[in-house]
PDB file of C-alpha atoms in Angstrom:
ATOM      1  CA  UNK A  14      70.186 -21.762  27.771  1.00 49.00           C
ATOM      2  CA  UNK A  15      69.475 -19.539  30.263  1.00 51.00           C
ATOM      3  CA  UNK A  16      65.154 -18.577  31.820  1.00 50.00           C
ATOM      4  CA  UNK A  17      66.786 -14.826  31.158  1.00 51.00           C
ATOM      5  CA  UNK A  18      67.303 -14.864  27.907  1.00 50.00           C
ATOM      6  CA  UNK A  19      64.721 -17.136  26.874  1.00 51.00           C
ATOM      7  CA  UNK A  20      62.225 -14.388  27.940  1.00 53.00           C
ATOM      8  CA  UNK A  21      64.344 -11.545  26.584  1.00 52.00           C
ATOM      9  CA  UNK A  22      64.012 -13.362  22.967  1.00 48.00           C
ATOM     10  CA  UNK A  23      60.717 -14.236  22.990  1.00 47.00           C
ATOM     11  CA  UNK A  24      60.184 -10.646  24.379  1.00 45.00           C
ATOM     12  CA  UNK A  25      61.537  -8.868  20.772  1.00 48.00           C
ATOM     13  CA  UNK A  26      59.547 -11.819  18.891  1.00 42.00           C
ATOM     14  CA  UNK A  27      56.240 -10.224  20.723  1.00 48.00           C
ATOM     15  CA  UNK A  28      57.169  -6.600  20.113  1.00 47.00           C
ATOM     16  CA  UNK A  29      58.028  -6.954  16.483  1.00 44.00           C
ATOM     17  CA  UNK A  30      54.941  -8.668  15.931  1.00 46.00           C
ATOM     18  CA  UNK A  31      53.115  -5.796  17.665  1.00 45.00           C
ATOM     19  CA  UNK A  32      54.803  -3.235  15.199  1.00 47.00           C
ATOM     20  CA  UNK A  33      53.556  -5.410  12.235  1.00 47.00           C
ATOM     21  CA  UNK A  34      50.099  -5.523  13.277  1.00 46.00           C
ATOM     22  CA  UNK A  35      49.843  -2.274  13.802  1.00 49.00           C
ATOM     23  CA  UNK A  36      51.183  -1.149  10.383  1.00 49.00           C
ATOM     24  CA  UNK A  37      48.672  -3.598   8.581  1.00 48.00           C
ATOM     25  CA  UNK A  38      46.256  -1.779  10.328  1.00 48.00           C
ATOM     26  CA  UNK A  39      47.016   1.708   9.128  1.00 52.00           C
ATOM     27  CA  UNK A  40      47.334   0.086   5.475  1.00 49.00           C
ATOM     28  CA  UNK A  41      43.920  -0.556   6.151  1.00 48.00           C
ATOM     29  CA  UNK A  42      42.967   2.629   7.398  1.00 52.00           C
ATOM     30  CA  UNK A  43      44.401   4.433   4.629  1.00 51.00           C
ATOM     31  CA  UNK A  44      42.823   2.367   2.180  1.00 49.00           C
ATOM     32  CA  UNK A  45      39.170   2.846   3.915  1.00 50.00           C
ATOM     33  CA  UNK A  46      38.508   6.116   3.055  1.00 48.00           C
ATOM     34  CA  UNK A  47      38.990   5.458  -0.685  1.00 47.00           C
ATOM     35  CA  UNK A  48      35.995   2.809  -0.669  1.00 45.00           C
ATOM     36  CA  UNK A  49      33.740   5.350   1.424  1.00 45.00           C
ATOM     37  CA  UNK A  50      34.099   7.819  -1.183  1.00 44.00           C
ATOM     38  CA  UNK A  51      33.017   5.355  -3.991  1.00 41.00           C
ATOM     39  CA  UNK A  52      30.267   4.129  -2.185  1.00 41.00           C
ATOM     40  CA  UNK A  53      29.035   7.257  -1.387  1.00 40.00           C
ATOM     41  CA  UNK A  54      28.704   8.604  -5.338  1.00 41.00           C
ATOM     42  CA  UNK A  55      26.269   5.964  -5.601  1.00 38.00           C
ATOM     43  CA  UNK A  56      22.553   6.823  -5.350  1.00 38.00           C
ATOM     44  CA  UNK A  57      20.801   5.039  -2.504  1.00 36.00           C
ATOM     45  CA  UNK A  58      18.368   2.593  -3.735  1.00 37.00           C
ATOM     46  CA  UNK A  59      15.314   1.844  -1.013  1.00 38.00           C
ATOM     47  CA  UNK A  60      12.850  -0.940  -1.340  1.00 43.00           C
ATOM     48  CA  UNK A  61      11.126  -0.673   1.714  1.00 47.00           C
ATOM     49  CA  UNK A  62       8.018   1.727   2.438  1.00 45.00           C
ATOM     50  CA  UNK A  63       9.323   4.541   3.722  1.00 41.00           C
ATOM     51  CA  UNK A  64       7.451   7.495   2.729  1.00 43.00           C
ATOM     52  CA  UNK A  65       5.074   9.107   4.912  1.00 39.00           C
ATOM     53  CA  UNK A  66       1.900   7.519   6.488  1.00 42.00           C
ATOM     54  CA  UNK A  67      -0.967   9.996   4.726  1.00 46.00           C
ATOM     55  CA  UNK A  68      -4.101   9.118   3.319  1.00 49.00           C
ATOM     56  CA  UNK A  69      -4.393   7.552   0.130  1.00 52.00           C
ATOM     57  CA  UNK A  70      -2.493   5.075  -2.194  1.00 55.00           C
ATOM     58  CA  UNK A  71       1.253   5.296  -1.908  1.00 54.00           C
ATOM     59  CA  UNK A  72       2.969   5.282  -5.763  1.00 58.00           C
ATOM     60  CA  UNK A  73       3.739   1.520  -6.402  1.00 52.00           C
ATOM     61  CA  UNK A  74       6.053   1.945  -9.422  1.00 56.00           C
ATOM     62  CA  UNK A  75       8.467   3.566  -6.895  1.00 64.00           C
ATOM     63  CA  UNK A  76       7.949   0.893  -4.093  1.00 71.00           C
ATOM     64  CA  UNK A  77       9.237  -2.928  -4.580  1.00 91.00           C
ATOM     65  CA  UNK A  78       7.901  -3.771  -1.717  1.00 94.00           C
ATOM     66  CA  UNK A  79       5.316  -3.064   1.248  1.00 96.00           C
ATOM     67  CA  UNK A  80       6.740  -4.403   4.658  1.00 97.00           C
ATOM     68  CA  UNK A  81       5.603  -5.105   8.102  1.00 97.00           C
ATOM     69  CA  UNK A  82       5.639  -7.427  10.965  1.00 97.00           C
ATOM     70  CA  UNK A  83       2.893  -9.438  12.738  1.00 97.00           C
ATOM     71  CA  UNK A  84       3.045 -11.263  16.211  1.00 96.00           C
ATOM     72  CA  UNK A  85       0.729 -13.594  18.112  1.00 96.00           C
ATOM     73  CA  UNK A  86       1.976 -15.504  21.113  1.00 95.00           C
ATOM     74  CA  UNK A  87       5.578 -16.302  20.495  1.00 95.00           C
ATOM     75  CA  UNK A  88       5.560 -16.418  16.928  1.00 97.00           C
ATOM     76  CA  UNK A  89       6.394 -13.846  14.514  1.00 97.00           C
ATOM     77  CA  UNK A  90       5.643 -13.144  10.850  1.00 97.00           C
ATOM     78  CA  UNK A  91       7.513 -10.978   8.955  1.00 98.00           C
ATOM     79  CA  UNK A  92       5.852  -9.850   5.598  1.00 97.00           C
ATOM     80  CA  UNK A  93       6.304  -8.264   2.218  1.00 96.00           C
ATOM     81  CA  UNK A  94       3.512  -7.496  -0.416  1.00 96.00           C
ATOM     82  CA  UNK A  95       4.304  -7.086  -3.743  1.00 95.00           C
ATOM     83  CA  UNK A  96       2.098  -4.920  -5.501  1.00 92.00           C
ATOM     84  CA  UNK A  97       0.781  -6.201  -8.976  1.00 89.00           C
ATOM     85  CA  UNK A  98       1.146  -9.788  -7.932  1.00 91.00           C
ATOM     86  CA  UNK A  99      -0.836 -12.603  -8.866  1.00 91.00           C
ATOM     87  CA  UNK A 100      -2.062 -13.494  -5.479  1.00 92.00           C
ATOM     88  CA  UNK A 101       0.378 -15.947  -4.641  1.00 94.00           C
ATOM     89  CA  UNK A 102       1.225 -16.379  -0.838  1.00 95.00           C
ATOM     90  CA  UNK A 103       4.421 -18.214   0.349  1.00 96.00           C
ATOM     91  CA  UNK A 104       5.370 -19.041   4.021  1.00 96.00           C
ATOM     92  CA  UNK A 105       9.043 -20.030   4.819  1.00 96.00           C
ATOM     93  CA  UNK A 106       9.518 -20.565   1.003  1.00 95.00           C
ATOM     94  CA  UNK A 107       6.275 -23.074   0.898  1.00 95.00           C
ATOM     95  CA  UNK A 108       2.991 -22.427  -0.878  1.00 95.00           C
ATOM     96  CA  UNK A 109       0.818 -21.258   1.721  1.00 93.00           C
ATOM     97  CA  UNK A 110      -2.205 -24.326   1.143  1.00 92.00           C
ATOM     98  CA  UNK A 111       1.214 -26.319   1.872  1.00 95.00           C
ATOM     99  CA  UNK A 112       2.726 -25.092   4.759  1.00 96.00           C
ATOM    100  CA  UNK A 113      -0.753 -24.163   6.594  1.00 95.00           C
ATOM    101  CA  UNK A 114      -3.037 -27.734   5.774  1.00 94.00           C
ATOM    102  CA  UNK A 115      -5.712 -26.984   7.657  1.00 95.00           C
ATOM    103  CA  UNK A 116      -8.951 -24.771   6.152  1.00 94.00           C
ATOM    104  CA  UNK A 117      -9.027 -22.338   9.046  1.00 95.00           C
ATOM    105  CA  UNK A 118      -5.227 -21.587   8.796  1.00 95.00           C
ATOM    106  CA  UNK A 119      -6.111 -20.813   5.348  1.00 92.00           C
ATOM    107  CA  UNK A 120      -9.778 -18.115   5.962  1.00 94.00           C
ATOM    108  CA  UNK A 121      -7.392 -16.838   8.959  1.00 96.00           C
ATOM    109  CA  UNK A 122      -4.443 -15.641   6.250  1.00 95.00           C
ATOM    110  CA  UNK A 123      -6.553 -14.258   3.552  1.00 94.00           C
ATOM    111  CA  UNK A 124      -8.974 -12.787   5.518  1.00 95.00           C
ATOM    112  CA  UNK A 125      -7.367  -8.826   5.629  1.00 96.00           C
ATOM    113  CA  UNK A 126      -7.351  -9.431   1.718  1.00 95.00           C
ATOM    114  CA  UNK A 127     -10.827 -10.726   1.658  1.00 94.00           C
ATOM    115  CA  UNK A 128     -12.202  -7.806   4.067  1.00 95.00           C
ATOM    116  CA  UNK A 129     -10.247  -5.047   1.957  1.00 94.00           C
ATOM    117  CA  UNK A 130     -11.274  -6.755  -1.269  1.00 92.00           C
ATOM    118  CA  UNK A 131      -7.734  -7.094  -2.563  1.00 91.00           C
ATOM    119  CA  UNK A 132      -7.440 -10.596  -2.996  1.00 85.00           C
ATOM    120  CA  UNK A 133      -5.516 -10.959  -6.548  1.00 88.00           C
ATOM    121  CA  UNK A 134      -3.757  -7.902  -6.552  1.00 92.00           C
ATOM    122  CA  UNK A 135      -0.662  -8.602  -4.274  1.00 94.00           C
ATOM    123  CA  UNK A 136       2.128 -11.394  -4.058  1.00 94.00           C
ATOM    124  CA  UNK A 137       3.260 -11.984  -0.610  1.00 95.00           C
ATOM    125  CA  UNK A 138       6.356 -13.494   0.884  1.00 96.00           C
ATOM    126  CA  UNK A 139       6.202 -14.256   4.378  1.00 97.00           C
ATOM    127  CA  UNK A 140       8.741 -15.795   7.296  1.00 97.00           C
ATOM    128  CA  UNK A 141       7.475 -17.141  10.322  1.00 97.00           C
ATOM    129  CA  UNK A 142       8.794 -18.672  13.432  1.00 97.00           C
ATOM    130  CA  UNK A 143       7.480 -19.579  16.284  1.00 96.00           C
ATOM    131  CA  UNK A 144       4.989 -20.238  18.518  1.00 94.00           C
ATOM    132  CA  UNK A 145       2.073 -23.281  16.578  1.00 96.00           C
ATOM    133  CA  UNK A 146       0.142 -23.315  13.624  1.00 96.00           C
ATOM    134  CA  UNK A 147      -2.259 -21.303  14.657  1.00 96.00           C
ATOM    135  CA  UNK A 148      -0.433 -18.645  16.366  1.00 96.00           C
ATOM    136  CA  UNK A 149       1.674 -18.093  13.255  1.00 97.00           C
ATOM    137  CA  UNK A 150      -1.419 -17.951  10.926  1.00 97.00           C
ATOM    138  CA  UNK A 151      -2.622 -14.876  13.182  1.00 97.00           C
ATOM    139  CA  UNK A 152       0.544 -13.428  13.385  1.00 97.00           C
ATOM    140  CA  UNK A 153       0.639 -13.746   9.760  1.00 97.00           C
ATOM    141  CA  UNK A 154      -2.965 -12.250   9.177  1.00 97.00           C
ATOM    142  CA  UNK A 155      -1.727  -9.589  11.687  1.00 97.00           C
ATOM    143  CA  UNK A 156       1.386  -8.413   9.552  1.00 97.00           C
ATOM    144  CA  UNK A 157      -0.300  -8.475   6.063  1.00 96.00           C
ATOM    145  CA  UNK A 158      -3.081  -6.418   7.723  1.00 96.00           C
ATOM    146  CA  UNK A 159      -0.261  -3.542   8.767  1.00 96.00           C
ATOM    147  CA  UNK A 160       1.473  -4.064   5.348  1.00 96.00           C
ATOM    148  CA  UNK A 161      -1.748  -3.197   3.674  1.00 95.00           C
ATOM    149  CA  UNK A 162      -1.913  -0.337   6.034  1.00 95.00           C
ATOM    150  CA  UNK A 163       2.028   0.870   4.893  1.00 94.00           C
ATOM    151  CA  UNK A 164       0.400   0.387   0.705  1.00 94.00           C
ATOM    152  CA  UNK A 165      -3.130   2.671   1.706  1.00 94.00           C
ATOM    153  CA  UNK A 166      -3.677   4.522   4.645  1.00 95.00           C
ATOM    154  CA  UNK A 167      -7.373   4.807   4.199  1.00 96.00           C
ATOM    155  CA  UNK A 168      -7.821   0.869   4.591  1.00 95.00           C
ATOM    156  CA  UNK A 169      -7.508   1.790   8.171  1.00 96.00           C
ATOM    157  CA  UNK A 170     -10.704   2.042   9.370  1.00 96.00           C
ATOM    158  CA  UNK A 171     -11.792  -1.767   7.824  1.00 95.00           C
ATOM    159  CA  UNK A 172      -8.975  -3.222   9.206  1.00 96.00           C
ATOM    160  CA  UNK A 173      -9.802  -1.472  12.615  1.00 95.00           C
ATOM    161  CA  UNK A 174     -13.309  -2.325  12.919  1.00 96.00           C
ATOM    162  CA  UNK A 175     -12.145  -6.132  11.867  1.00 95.00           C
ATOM    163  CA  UNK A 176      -9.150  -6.363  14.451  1.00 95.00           C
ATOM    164  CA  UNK A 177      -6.907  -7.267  12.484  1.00 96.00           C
ATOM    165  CA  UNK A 178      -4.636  -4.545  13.384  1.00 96.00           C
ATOM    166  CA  UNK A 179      -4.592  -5.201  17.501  1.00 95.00           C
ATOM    167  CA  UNK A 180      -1.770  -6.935  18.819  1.00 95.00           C
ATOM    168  CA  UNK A 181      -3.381  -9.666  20.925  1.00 94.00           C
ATOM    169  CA  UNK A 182      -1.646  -9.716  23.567  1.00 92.00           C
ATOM    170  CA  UNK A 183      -2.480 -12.533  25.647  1.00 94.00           C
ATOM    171  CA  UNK A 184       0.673 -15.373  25.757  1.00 93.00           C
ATOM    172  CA  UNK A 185       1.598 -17.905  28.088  1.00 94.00           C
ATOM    173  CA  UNK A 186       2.250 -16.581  32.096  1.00 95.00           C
ATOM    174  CA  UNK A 187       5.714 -17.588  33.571  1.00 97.00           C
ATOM    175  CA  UNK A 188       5.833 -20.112  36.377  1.00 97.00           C
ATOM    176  CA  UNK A 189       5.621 -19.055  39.526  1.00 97.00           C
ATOM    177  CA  UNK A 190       8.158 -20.267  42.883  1.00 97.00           C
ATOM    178  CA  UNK A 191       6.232 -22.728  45.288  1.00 96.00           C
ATOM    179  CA  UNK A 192       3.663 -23.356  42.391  1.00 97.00           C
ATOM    180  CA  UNK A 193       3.417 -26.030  39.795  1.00 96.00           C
ATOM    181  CA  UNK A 194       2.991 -24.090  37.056  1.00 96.00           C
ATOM    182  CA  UNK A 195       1.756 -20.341  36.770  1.00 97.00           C
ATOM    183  CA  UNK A 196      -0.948 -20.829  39.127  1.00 97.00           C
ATOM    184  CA  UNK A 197      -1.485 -24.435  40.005  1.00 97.00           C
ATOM    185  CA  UNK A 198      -0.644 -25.160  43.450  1.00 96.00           C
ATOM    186  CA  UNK A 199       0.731 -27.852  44.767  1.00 96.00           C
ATOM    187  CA  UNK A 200      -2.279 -30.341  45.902  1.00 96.00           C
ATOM    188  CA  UNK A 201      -2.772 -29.733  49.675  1.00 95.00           C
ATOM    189  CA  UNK A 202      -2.509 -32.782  51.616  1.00 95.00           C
ATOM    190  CA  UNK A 203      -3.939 -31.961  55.463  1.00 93.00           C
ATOM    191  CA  UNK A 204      -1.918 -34.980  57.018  1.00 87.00           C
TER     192      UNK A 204
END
């Protein structure tokens, strides 16, 4: 067999596998805009907060859900409140007196709930990563005191005065060239 007409056959293989790719892909086209129509006759369900930020209590029978987020460091909690809960807190699918042991962990986590005096009234799911223990039990306190903020405006000014609602944002500096760390220098040696 000749180079030639090796390439010339594999050549038509290529081009008529082209044109059969490319009408599978306007099947698919053609059949797209039948599912957008169907999925657009059906009513948009939201369970996030996402009415406006006035004063006052937002409706609860409309909202599953109040969400926010919560950072410290390098960790980040994500949160949810449930209104008419029970008071139950999990962390990455853990009772919270499980997954944070110590007693501090715990007074840091409830305190927006103890300040606002809502402490049985919500369930809240939580997911945190990063940074330690610590870090992610502020970051957690930090995004269940702006979900309580999303549920009533007017808790604002507690929360405020409290600061539970500042983003502290002190976190590790990056290492410096010709240093040992951020700011350690090398030890000077005079000889």
């Amino acid at each position: 067999m000749k180079p030639s007409s090796l390439n010339h056959s594999t050549c038509n293989l290529n081009i008529f596998m082209v044109k059969k790719a490319t009408t599978a892909k306007e099947h698919a086209k053609d059949a797209e805009p039948a599912k957008k129509d169907t999925a657009a006759k059906k009513p948009a369900a939201s369970t996030h907060a996402t009415e406006s930020r006035q004063g006052g209590a937002k409706d609860a029978a409309t909202q599953q859900y109040f969400y926010a987020t919560g950072k410290r460091k390098t960790a980040v909690a994500r949160v949810r409140i449930y209104p008419r809960g029970k008071g139950i807190i999990t962390v990455n699918e853990k009772p919270s007196n499980e997954y944070f042991k110590l007693l501090t962990s715990h007074g840091i986590v409830n305190s927006p709930f103890m300040l606002t005096g809502l402490n049985k009234e919500f369930d809240v799911s939580i997911k945190v990563n990063g940074g330690g223990i610590n870090a992610q039990a502020e970051a957690v306190r930090h995004g269940i005191a702006r979900a309580l903020l999303e549920y009533n405006n007017t808790l604002r000014t507690t929360l405020k005065k409290a600061g539970f609602l500042t983003r502290d944002a002190r976190i590790k500096e990056r290492k410096k060239p010709g240093l040992k760390r951020a700011r350690r220098a090398p030890q000077f040696s005079k000889r």
